[in-house]
Short mmCIF file of C-alpha atoms in Angstrom, two decimals:
data_model
loop_
_atom_site.label_atom_id
_atom_site.label_comp_id
_atom_site.label_asym_id
_atom_site.label_seq_id
_atom_site.Cartn_x
_atom_site.Cartn_y
_atom_site.Cartn_z
CA MET A 221 21.29 38.75 -4.37
CA ARG A 222 17.90 40.58 -4.94
CA TYR A 223 15.84 37.72 -6.01
CA ARG A 224 17.54 35.14 -3.50
CA ILE A 225 14.69 35.55 -0.90
CA PRO A 226 11.47 35.72 -3.21
CA ALA A 227 12.96 32.55 -5.06
CA LEU A 228 13.51 30.46 -1.89
CA ILE A 229 9.93 31.55 -0.69
CA GLY A 230 8.54 30.39 -4.21
CA MET A 231 10.41 26.97 -3.96
CA LEU A 232 9.19 26.31 -0.27
CA VAL A 233 5.48 27.32 -1.46
CA VAL A 234 5.82 24.72 -4.49
CA VAL A 235 7.31 21.98 -2.09
CA ALA A 236 4.39 22.34 0.32
CA VAL A 237 1.74 22.56 -2.40
CA ALA A 238 3.01 19.49 -3.97
CA THR A 239 3.48 17.70 -0.54
CA LEU A 240 -0.16 18.47 0.24
CA ALA A 241 -1.56 17.38 -2.98
CA GLY A 242 0.00 14.06 -2.83
CA GLN A 243 -1.55 13.14 0.44
CA THR A 244 -4.88 11.17 0.56
CA SER A 245 -8.06 12.53 2.42
CA SER A 246 -8.40 10.62 5.89
CA SER A 247 -11.96 9.45 5.34
CA PRO A 248 -13.07 6.56 7.78
CA ALA A 249 -12.71 3.08 6.50
CA GLN A 250 -15.92 1.01 5.72
CA PRO A 251 -15.95 -2.26 7.37
CA ARG A 252 -15.47 -5.29 5.09
CA THR A 253 -18.12 -8.01 5.45
CA ALA A 254 -17.99 -11.26 3.73
CA LYS A 255 -21.59 -12.07 3.63
CA GLY A 256 -22.01 -15.23 1.49
CA TRP A 257 -18.68 -16.04 0.60
CA THR A 258 -16.67 -19.19 1.69
CA PRO A 259 -13.12 -19.77 1.09
CA PRO A 260 -12.20 -22.51 -1.63
CA ARG A 261 -11.76 -25.92 -0.14
CA THR A 262 -10.05 -29.04 -1.71
CA ALA A 263 -11.93 -32.35 -2.01
CA ASP A 264 -10.84 -33.38 1.45
CA GLY A 265 -11.80 -29.99 2.89
CA HIS A 266 -8.50 -28.35 3.44
CA PRO A 267 -7.97 -24.88 2.17
CA ASP A 268 -7.36 -24.53 -1.47
CA PHE A 269 -3.93 -22.72 -1.86
CA GLN A 270 -3.59 -23.05 -5.47
CA GLY A 271 -2.48 -20.02 -7.34
CA VAL A 272 0.56 -17.49 -7.98
CA TRP A 273 3.03 -17.30 -4.97
CA ASN A 274 5.34 -14.51 -5.11
CA PHE A 275 9.06 -15.29 -4.17
CA SER A 276 10.67 -12.20 -5.08
CA THR A 277 11.87 -11.45 -1.36
CA LEU A 278 15.18 -12.79 0.05
CA THR A 279 13.49 -14.54 3.00
CA PRO A 280 12.55 -18.05 1.84
CA LEU A 281 9.03 -19.40 2.22
CA GLU A 282 10.44 -22.50 3.92
CA ARG A 283 13.41 -22.14 6.17
CA PRO A 284 15.74 -24.85 7.12
CA ALA A 285 15.11 -26.28 10.72
#
Protein backbone atom coordinates (compact mmCIF):
# COMPACT_ATOMS: atom_id res chain seq x y z
CA MET A 1 0.00 0.00 0.00
CA ARG A 2 2.88 2.29 0.78
CA TYR A 3 4.43 2.00 -2.69
CA ARG A 4 1.22 2.01 -4.72
CA ILE A 5 1.06 5.77 -5.51
CA PRO A 6 4.77 6.20 -6.37
CA ALA A 7 4.55 3.10 -8.57
CA LEU A 8 1.49 4.52 -10.33
CA ILE A 9 3.22 7.85 -10.90
CA GLY A 10 6.29 6.05 -12.22
CA MET A 11 4.17 4.01 -14.65
CA LEU A 12 2.45 7.17 -15.89
CA VAL A 13 5.81 8.84 -16.46
CA VAL A 14 7.08 5.83 -18.42
CA VAL A 15 3.94 5.77 -20.58
CA ALA A 16 4.17 9.52 -21.21
CA VAL A 17 7.84 9.33 -22.18
CA ALA A 18 7.22 6.36 -24.47
CA THR A 19 4.31 8.14 -26.14
CA LEU A 20 6.22 11.37 -26.69
CA ALA A 21 9.35 9.58 -27.89
CA GLY A 22 7.37 7.71 -30.53
CA GLN A 23 6.02 10.83 -32.21
CA THR A 24 7.75 12.40 -35.17
CA SER A 25 8.63 16.06 -35.38
CA SER A 26 6.20 18.24 -37.28
CA SER A 27 8.53 19.92 -39.75
CA PRO A 28 6.96 21.59 -42.79
CA ALA A 29 6.78 19.34 -45.81
CA GLN A 30 8.87 20.37 -48.78
CA PRO A 31 6.97 20.67 -52.05
CA ARG A 32 7.68 17.89 -54.49
CA THR A 33 8.66 18.90 -57.97
CA ALA A 34 8.93 16.53 -60.88
CA LYS A 35 11.17 18.52 -63.17
CA GLY A 36 12.42 16.66 -66.18
CA TRP A 37 10.50 13.46 -65.46
CA THR A 38 7.83 12.11 -67.76
CA PRO A 39 5.80 9.00 -66.97
CA PRO A 40 6.61 5.96 -69.10
CA ARG A 41 4.42 5.46 -72.16
CA THR A 42 3.70 2.52 -74.43
CA ALA A 43 4.39 2.63 -78.16
CA ASP A 44 0.91 3.98 -78.89
CA GLY A 45 1.20 6.79 -76.29
CA HIS A 46 -0.89 5.32 -73.46
CA PRO A 47 0.46 5.19 -69.87
CA ASP A 48 2.58 2.11 -69.16
CA PHE A 49 1.07 0.25 -66.19
CA GLN A 50 3.48 -2.71 -66.16
CA GLY A 51 4.77 -3.78 -62.79
CA VAL A 52 3.70 -5.53 -59.62
CA TRP A 53 0.10 -4.99 -58.57
CA ASN A 54 -0.82 -5.85 -54.98
CA PHE A 55 -4.16 -7.65 -54.59
CA SER A 56 -4.02 -8.28 -50.84
CA THR A 57 -7.37 -6.61 -50.09
CA LEU A 58 -10.89 -7.98 -50.02
CA THR A 59 -12.05 -5.41 -52.56
CA PRO A 60 -11.49 -6.69 -56.11
CA LEU A 61 -9.67 -4.45 -58.57
CA GLU A 62 -12.39 -4.97 -61.19
CA ARG A 63 -15.90 -5.11 -59.77
CA PRO A 64 -18.85 -6.78 -61.50
CA ALA A 65 -21.31 -4.47 -63.24
